[in-house]
Coordinates of C-alpha atoms in Angstrom, one line a residue:
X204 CA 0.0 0.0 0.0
X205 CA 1.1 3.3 -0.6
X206 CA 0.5 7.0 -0.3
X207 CA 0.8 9.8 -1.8
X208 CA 1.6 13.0 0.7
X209 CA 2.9 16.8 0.6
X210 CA 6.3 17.1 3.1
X211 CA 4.7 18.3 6.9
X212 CA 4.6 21.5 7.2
X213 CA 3.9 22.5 3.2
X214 CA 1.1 24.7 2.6
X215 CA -1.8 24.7 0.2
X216 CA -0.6 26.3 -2.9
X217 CA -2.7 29.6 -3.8
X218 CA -3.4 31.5 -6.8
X219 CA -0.1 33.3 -7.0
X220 CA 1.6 30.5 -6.1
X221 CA 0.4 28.1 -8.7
X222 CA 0.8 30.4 -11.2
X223 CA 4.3 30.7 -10.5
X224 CA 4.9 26.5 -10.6
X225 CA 3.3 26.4 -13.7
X226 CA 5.8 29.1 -14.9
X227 CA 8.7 26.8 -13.5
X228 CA 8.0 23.4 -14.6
X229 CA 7.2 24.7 -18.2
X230 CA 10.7 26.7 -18.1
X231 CA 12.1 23.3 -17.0
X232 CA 10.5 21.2 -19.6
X233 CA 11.2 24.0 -22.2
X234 CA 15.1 23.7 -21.5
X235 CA 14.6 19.6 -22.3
X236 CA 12.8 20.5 -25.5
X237 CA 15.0 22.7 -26.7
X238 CA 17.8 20.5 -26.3
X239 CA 16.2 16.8 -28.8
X240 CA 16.0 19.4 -31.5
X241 CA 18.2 22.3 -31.1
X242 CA 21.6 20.5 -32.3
X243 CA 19.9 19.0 -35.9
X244 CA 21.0 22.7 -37.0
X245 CA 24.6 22.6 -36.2
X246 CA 25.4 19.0 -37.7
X247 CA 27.7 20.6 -40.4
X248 CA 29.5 22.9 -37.8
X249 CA 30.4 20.0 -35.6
X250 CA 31.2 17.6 -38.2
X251 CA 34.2 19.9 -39.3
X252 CA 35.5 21.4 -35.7
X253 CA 35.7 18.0 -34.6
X254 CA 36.4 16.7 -37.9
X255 CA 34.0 13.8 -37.1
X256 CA 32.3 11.2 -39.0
X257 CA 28.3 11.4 -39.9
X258 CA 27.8 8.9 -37.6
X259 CA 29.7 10.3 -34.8
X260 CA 27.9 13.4 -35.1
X261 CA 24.3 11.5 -34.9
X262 CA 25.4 9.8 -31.9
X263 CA 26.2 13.8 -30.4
X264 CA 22.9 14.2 -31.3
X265 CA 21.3 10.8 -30.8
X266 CA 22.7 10.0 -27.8
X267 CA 20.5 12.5 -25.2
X268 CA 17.6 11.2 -27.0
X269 CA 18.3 7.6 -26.3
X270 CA 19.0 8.4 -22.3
X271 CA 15.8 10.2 -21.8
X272 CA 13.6 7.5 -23.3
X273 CA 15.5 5.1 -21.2
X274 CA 15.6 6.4 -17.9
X275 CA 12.0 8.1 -18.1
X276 CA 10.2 5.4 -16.5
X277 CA 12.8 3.8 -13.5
X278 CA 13.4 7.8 -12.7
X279 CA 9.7 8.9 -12.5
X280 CA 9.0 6.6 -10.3
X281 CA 11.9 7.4 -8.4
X282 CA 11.1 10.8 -8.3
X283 CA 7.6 9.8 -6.8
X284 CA 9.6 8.2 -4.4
X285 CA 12.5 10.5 -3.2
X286 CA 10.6 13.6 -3.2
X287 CA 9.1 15.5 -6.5
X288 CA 11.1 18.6 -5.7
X289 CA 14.3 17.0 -4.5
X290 CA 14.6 15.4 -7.9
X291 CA 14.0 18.4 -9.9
X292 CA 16.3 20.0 -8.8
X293 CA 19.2 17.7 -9.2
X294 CA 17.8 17.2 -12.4
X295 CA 18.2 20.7 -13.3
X296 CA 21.5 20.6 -11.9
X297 CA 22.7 18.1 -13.7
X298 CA 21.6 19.4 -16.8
X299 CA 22.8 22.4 -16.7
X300 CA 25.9 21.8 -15.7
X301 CA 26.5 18.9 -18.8
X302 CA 25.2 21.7 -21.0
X303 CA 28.3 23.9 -19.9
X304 CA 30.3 21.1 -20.5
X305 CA 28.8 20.6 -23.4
X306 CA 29.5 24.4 -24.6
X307 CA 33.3 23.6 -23.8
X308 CA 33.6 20.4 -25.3
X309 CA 37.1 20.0 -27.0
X310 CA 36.5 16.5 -28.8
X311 CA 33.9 14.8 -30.2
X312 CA 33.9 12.2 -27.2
X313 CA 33.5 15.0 -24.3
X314 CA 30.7 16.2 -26.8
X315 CA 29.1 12.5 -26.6
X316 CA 29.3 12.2 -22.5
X317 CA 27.9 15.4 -21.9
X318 CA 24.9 14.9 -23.9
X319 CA 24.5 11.4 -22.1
X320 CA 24.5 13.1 -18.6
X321 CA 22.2 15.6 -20.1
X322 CA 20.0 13.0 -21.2
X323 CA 20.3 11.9 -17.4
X324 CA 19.1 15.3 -15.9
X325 CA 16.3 15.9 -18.6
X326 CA 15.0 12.2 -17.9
X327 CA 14.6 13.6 -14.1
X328 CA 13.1 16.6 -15.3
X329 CA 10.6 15.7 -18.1
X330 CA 8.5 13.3 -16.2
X331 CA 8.5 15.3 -12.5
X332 CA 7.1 18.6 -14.7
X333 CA 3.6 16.9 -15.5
X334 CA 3.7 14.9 -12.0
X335 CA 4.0 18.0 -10.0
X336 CA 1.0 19.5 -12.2
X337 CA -0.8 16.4 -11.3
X338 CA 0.0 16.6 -7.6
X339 CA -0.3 19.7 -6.8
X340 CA -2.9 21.7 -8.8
X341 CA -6.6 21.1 -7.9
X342 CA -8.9 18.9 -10.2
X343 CA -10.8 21.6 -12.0
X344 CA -7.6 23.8 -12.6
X345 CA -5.6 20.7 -13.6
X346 CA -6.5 20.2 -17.2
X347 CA -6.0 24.1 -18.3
X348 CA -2.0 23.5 -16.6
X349 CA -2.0 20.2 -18.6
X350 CA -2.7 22.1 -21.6
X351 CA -0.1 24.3 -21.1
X352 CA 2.4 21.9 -20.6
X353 CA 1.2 20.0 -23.9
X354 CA 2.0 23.3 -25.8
X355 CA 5.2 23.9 -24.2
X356 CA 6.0 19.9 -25.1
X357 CA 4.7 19.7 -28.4
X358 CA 5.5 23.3 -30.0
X359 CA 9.0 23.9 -28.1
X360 CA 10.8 21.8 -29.8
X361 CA 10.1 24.0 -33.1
X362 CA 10.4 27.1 -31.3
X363 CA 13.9 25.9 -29.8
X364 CA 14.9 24.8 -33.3
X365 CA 13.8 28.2 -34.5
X366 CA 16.1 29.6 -31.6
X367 CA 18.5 27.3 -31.9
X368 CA 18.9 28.1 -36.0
X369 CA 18.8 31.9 -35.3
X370 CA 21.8 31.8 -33.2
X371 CA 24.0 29.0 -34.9
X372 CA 23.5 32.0 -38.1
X373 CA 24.5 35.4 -36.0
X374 CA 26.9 33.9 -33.3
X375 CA 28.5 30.1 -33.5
X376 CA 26.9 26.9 -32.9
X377 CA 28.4 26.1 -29.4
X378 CA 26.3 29.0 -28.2
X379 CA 23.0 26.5 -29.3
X380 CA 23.5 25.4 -25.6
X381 CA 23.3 29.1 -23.8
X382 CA 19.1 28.7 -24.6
X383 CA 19.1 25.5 -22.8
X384 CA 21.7 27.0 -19.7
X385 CA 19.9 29.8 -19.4
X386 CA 16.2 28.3 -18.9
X387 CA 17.8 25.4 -16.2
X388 CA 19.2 28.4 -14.3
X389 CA 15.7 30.5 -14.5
X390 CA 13.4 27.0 -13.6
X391 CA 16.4 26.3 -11.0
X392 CA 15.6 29.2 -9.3
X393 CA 11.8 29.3 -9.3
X394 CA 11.8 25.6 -8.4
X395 CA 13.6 26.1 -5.2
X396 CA 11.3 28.7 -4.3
X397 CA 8.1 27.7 -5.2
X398 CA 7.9 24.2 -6.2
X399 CA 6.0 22.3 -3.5
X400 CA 7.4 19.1 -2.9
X401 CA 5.6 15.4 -2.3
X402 CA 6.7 12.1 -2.6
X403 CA 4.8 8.5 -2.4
X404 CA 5.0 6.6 1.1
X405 CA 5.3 3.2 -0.1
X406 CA 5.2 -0.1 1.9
X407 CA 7.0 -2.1 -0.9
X408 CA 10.8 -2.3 -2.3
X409 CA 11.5 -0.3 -5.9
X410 CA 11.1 -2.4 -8.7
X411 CA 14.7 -3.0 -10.0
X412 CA 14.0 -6.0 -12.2
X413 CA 11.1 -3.5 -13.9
X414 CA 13.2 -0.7 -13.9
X415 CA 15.9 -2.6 -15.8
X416 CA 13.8 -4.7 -18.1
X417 CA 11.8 -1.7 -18.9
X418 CA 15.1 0.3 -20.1
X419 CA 16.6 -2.0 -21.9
X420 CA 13.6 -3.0 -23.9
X421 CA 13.5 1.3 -24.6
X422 CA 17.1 1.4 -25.7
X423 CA 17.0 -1.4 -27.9
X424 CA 13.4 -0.4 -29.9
X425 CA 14.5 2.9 -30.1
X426 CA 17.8 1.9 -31.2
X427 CA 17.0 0.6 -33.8
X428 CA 14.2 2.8 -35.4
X429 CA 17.3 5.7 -34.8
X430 CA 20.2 3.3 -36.2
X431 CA 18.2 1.1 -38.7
X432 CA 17.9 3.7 -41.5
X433 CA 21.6 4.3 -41.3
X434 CA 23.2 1.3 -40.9
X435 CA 20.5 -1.1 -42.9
X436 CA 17.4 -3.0 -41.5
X437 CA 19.0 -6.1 -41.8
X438 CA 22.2 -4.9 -40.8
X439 CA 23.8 -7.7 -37.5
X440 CA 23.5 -4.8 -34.8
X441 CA 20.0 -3.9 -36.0
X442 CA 18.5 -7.6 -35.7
X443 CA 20.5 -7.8 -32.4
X444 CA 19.0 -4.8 -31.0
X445 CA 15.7 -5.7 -32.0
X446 CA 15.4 -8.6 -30.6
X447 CA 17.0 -7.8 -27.0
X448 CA 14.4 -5.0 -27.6
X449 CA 11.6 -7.2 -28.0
X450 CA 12.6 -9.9 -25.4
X451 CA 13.3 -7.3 -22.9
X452 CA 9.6 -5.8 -24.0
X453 CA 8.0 -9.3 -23.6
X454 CA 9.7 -9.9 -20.0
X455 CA 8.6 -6.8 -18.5
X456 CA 5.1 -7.6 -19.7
X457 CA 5.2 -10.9 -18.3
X458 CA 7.1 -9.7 -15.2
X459 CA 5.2 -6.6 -13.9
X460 CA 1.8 -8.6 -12.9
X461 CA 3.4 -10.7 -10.5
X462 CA 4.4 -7.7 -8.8
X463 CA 1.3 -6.6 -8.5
X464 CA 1.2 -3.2 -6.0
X465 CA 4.9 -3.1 -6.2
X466 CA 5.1 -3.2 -9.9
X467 CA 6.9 -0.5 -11.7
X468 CA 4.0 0.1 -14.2
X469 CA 0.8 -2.5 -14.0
X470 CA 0.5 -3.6 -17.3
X471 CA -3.3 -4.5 -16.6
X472 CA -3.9 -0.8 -17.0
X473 CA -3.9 -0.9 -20.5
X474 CA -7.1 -2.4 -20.5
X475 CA -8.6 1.0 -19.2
X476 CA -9.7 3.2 -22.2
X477 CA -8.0 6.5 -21.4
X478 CA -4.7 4.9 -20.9
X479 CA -5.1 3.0 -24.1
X480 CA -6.3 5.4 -26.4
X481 CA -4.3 8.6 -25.0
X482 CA -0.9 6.6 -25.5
X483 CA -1.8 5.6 -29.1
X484 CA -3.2 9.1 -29.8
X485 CA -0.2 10.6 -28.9
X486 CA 2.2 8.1 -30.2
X487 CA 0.7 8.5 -33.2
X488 CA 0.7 12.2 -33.5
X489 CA 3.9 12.7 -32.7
X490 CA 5.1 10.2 -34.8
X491 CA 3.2 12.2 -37.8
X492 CA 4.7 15.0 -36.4
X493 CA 8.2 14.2 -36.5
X494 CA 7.7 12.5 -40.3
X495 CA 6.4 15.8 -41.3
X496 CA 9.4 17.7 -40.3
X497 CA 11.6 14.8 -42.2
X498 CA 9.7 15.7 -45.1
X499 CA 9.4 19.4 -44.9
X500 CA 13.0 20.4 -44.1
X501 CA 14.5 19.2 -47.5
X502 CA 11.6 20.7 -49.6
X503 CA 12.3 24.0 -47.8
X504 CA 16.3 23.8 -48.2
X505 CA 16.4 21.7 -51.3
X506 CA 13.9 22.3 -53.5
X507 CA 12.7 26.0 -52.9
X508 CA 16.1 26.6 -51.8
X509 CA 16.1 28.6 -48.6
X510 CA 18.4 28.4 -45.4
X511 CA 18.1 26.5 -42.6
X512 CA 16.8 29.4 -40.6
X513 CA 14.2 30.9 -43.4
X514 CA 13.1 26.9 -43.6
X515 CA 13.0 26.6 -39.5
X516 CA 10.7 30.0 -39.3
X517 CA 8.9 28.2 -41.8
X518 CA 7.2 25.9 -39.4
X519 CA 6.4 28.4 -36.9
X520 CA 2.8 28.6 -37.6
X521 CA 2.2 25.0 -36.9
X522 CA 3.9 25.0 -33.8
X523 CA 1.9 28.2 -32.8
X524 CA -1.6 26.5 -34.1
X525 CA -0.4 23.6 -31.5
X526 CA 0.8 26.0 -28.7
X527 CA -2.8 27.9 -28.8
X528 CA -5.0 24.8 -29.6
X529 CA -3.3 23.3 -27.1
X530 CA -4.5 25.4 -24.4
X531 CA -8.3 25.7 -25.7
X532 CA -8.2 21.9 -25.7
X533 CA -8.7 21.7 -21.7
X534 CA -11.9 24.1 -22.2
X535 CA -13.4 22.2 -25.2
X536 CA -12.9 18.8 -23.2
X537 CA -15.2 20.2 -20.0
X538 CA -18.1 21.3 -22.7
X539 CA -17.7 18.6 -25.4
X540 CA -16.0 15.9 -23.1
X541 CA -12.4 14.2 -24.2
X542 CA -13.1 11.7 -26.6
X543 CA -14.9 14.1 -28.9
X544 CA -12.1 16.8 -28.3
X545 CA -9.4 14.2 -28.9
X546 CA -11.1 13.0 -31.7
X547 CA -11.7 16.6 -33.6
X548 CA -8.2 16.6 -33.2
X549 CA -7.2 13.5 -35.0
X550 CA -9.4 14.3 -37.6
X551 CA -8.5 17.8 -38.1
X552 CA -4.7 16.7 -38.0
X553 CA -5.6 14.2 -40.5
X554 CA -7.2 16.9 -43.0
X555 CA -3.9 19.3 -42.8
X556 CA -2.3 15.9 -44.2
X557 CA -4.3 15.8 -47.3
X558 CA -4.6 19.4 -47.6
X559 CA -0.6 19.4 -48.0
X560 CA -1.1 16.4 -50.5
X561 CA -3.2 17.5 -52.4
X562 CA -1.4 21.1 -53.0
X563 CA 2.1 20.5 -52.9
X564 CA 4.3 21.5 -56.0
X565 CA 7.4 22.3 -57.4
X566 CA 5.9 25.8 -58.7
X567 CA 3.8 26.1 -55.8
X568 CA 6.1 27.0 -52.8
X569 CA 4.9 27.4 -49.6
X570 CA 1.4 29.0 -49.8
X571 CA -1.0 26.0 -50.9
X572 CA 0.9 23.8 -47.5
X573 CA 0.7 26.9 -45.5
X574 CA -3.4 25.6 -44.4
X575 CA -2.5 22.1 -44.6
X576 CA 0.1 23.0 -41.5
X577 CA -1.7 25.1 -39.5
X578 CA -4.4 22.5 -39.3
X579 CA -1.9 19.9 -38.3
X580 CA -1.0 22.2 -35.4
X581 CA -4.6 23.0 -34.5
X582 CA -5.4 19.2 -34.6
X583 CA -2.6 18.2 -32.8
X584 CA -2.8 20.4 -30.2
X585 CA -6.4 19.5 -29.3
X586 CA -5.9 16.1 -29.3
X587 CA -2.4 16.1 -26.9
X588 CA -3.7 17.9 -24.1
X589 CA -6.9 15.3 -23.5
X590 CA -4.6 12.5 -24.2
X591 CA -2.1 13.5 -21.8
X592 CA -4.8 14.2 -19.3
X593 CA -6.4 10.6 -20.2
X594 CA -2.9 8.6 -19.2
X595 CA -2.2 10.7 -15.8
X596 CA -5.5 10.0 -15.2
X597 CA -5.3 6.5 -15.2
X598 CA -2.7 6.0 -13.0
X599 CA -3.3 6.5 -8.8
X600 CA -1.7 9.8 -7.6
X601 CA 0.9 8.2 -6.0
X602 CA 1.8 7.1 -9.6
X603 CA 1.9 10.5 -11.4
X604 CA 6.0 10.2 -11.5
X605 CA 5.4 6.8 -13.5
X606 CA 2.5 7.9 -15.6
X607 CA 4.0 11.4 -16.7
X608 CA 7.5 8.5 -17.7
X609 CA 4.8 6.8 -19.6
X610 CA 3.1 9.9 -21.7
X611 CA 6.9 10.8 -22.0
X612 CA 7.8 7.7 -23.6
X613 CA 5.3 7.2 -25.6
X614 CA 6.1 10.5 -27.1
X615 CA 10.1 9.5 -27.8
X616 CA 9.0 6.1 -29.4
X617 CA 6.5 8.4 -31.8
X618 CA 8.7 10.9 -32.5
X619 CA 11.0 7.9 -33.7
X620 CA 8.4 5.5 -35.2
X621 CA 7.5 8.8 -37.2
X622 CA 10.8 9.5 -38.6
X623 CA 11.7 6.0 -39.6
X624 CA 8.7 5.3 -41.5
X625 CA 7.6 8.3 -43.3
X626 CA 11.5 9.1 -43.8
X627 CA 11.7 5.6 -45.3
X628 CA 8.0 6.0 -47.5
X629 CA 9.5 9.6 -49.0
X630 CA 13.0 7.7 -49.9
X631 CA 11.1 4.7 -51.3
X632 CA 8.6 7.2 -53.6
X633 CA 11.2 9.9 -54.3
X634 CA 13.3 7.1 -55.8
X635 CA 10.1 5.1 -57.3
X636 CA 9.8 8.4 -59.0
X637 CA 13.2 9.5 -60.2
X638 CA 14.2 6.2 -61.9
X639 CA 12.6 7.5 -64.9
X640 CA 13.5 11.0 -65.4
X641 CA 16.5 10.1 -65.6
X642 CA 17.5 9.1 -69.1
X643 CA 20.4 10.4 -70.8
X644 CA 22.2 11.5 -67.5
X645 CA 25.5 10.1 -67.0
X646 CA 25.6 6.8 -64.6
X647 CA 27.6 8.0 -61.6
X648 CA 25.7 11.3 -61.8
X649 CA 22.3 8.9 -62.0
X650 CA 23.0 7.1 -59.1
X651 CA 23.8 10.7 -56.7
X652 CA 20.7 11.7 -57.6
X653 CA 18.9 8.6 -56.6
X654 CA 20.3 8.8 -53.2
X655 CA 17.9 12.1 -52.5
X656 CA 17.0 15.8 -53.8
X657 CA 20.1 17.3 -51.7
X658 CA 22.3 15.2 -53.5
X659 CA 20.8 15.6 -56.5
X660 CA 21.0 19.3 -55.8
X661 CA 24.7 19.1 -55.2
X662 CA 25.4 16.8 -58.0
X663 CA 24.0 18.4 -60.5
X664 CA 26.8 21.5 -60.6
X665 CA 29.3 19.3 -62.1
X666 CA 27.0 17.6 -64.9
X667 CA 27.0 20.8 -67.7
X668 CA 23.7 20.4 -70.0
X669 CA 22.2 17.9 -67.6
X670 CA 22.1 20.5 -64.6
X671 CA 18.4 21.5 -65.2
X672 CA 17.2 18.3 -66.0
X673 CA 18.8 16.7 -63.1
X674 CA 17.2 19.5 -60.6
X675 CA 13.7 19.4 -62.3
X676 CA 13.7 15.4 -61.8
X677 CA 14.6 15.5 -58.1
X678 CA 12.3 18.5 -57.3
X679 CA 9.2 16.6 -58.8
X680 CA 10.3 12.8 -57.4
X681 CA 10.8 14.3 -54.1
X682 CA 6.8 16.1 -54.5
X683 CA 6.2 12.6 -55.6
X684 CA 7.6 11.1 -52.6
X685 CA 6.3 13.9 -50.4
X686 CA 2.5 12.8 -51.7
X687 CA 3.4 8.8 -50.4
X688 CA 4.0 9.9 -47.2
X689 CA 1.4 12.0 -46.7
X690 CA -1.5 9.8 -48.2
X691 CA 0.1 7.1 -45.5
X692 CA 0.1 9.6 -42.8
X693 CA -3.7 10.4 -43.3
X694 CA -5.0 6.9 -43.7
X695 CA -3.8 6.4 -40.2
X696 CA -4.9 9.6 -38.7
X697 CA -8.1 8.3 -40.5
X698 CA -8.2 4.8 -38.5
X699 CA -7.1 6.4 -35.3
X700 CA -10.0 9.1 -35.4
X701 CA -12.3 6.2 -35.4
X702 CA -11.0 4.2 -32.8
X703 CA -10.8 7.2 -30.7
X704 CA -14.4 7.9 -31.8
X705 CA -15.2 4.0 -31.0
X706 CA -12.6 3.4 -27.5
X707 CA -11.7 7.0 -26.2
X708 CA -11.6 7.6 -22.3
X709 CA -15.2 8.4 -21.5
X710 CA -16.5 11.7 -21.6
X711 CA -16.5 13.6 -18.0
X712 CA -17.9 17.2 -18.4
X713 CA -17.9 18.9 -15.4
X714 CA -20.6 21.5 -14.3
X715 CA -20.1 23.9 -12.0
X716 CA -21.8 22.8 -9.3
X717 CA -19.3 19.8 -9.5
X718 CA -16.3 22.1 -9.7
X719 CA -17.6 23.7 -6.3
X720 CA -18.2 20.1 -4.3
X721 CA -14.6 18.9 -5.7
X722 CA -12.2 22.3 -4.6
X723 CA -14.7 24.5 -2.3
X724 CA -11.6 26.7 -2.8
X725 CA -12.3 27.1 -5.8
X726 CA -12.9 31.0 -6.6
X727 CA -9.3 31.5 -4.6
X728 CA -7.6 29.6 -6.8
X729 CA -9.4 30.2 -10.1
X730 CA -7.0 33.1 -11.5
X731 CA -4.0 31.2 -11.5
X732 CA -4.4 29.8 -14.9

């Protein structure tokens, strides 16, 4: 048996003080963001000062990513152990202090260990932001804080790229990790001022089989959706790592029942609606979300040919659609309930997916994908915040470490699921396409081309007559391509509207008569959000 209790002596929090832990753990989370995507825009600069390989500089970046996922769930739940508070703020210390060594790095394998130890700190941080939310705010105010930690989750990583690009082009690249130093060193601040802390009192040891089982079953999926398009789907460290993945996956499914009350995260609770259909909502969406930016980066730098900061700015209006929906999402839930709210979302997601297949060109540009995007971020923002809600409300409170680890990870296998498989249905159409525009080009030329439009791009300088030709094929294959991915994307968005429709979390619209029997306190507390 266990319980979930505030340290004696802690206060209520009131209006000014909720306001100001909202400001904190979304600073915190912010700083994590900002650090998955922020290096993708500096892979050139490091690659020559540390004169490192491709695949050393993917493992810079990679490497952060793969820690967070696999520490999420063993450190959330010791976070609801240890104290909520206590953690977050050795996580913040930590990461801040392997983003300064980061900054300072003078090799390529300093680079690689501060990013792990990063990855250490922001797998402390990321799942203790949402469990303090769901500790400490009351019911009725809870969903509106949700929904601003949904925005800050799913549109700060674009807005950090964005930051991230505008920097590495008017200063140099090592000063990508000042953003991230900066915002640990604000949230650092207002955590050990205002954060409340609270931990779970429980009878029963930690889960170490669980804990382990659980992480190496993380790094080894995620390994190989990260390493498989790279090194080959068949290549021997690919098959390896997917099947310690998968045995690790089936052991901790088979394991975690026994323990019962002392399980690390009771499989059982699948079962429950809201748990299932929040984590497939949101791995899908941000799996769709991450494939879009595989697919829209190149057609901004390589066929309309802007820089890597015009081409980041680019995607600002989806991630401020999200950001704003995101927030609205918590009052359309209490008036139209959460499975309608999560389902408008899919769907809306869904139609900014055939909007941008239907009117992407070569001669178009930007304007006819401009809708397409903005309802991607409207549709994806309305349908995080009620998934979100839907998993860390499925899990007791004394849980809220492990099922904030859980939304966390489901996001990180997404984002990566995403990228794999729409990366993979754009290189399979662009290529599909290109074969055949291809005639007359010399063979070595030919074969550049095929490998995508950048190199096709790049190639064709040193081909004389066939320049244009070589450009015009790529530009159209990779539209071609483009088109795959994002029929794909909306037939899935399509199937997962109407299981959300069909076996969403059931709809609970409060009134507010029920909003005054559940926090009495209510009309203290309500200008905080």
């Amino acid at each position: 048996m266990s319980t979930n209790q505030p340290v004696p002596g802690a206060a209520t929090p009131d209006a000014r003080q909720l306001r100001t832990i909202l400001i904190s753990v979304s600073i915190s989370l912010m700083a994590v963001v900002a650090s998955v995507s922020g290096l993708n825009v500096a892979q050139t600069h490091m690659a020559v000062e540390f004169g490192a390989s491709l695949g050393t500089v993917l493992w810079i970046i990679n490497i952060y990513t793969l820690t967070l996922a696999a520490l999420l769930l063993p450190l959330g739940a010791i976070g609801d152990r240890l104290g909520r508070k206590p953690m977050l703020t050795a996580g913040l210390t930590l990461f801040g202090i392997a983003n300064v060594v980061a900054a300072l790095s003078p090799t390529a394998e300093v680079m690689i260990s501060a990013r792990l130890i990063g990855g250490v700190g922001a797998a402390i941080i990321m799942p203790i932001t949402l469990a303090v939310i769901t500790s400490t705010f009351p019911e009725q105010r809870r969903a509106k804080a949700i929904g601003v930690w949904t925005a800050v989750a799913g549109g700060g990583g674009i807005l950090g790229m964005f930051l991230s690009a505008v920097l590495v082009d008017i200063a140099d690249w090592r000063w990508l990790f000042a953003l991230p130093t900066a915002l640990t060193v604000v949230a650092l601040v207002t955590t050990v001022k205002s954060v409340p802390n609270s931990r779970e009192r429980s009878a029963h040891p930690f889960d170490t089989v669980g804990a382990l089982l659980s992480s190496v079953a993380v790094v080894g999926l995620i390994f190989v959706l990260q390493e498989g398009p790279e090194r080959g789907w068949t290549a021997p460290e690919t098959l390896i790592s997917l099947a310690v993945g998968i045995v690790a996956g089936i052991g901790f499914v088979v394991w975690e029942p026994r323990r019962r009350d002392a399980s690390l995260l009771d499989v059982r609770l699948f079962r429950e609606r809201g748990l299932a259909s929040g984590s497939l909502t949101l791995l899908v969406v941000f799996g769709v979300q991450a494939g879009i930016g595989v697919v829209l980066f190149p057609f901004f730098q390589a066929v309309l040919g802007w820089s890597g900061l015009v081409s980041t700015a680019a995607l600002m209006p989806m991630a401020i659609s999200m950001m704003l929906a995101s927030g609205l999402a918590a009052k359309l839930a209490e008036r139209l309930g959460s499975r309608a709210t999560m389902t408008t979302g899919v769907a809306l997601a869904g139609v900014g997916l055939v909007i941008m297949g239907l009117f992407v060109s070569v001669e178009g540009g930007y304007l006819p994908i401009l809708p397409g995007l903005v309802a991607m971020g409207l549709g994806m923002g309305l349908s995080m915040t009620p998934s979100t809600e839907a998993i860390t409300g499925s899990l007791p409170r004394d849980k809220q470490g492990v099922a904030s680890a859980l939304n966390d990870i489901t996001r990180e296998f997404g984002t990566a699921l995403g990228v794999a498989l729409l990366g993979a249905l754009l290189s399979a159409g662009y290529r599909g396409s290109i074969d055949g525009k291809l005639s007359g080009i010399p063979q070595e030329a030919a074969d550049v081309a095929r490998e995508g439009v950048a190199n096709a791009v790049e190639v064709s300088g040193s081909t004389g007559s066939h320049a244009t030709q070589i450009v015009q094929a790529a530009r159209e294959s990779f539209v071609d391509g483009w088109q795959q991915a994002m029929w794909v994307g909306a037939a899935v968005m399509v199937v997962l509207s109407v299981y959300v429709a069909v076996r969403g979390p059931k709809n609970r619209m409060r009134s507010a008569a029920d909003d005054a029997e559940t926090d009495p306190g209510s009309n203290r507390v309500g200008s905080a959000l």
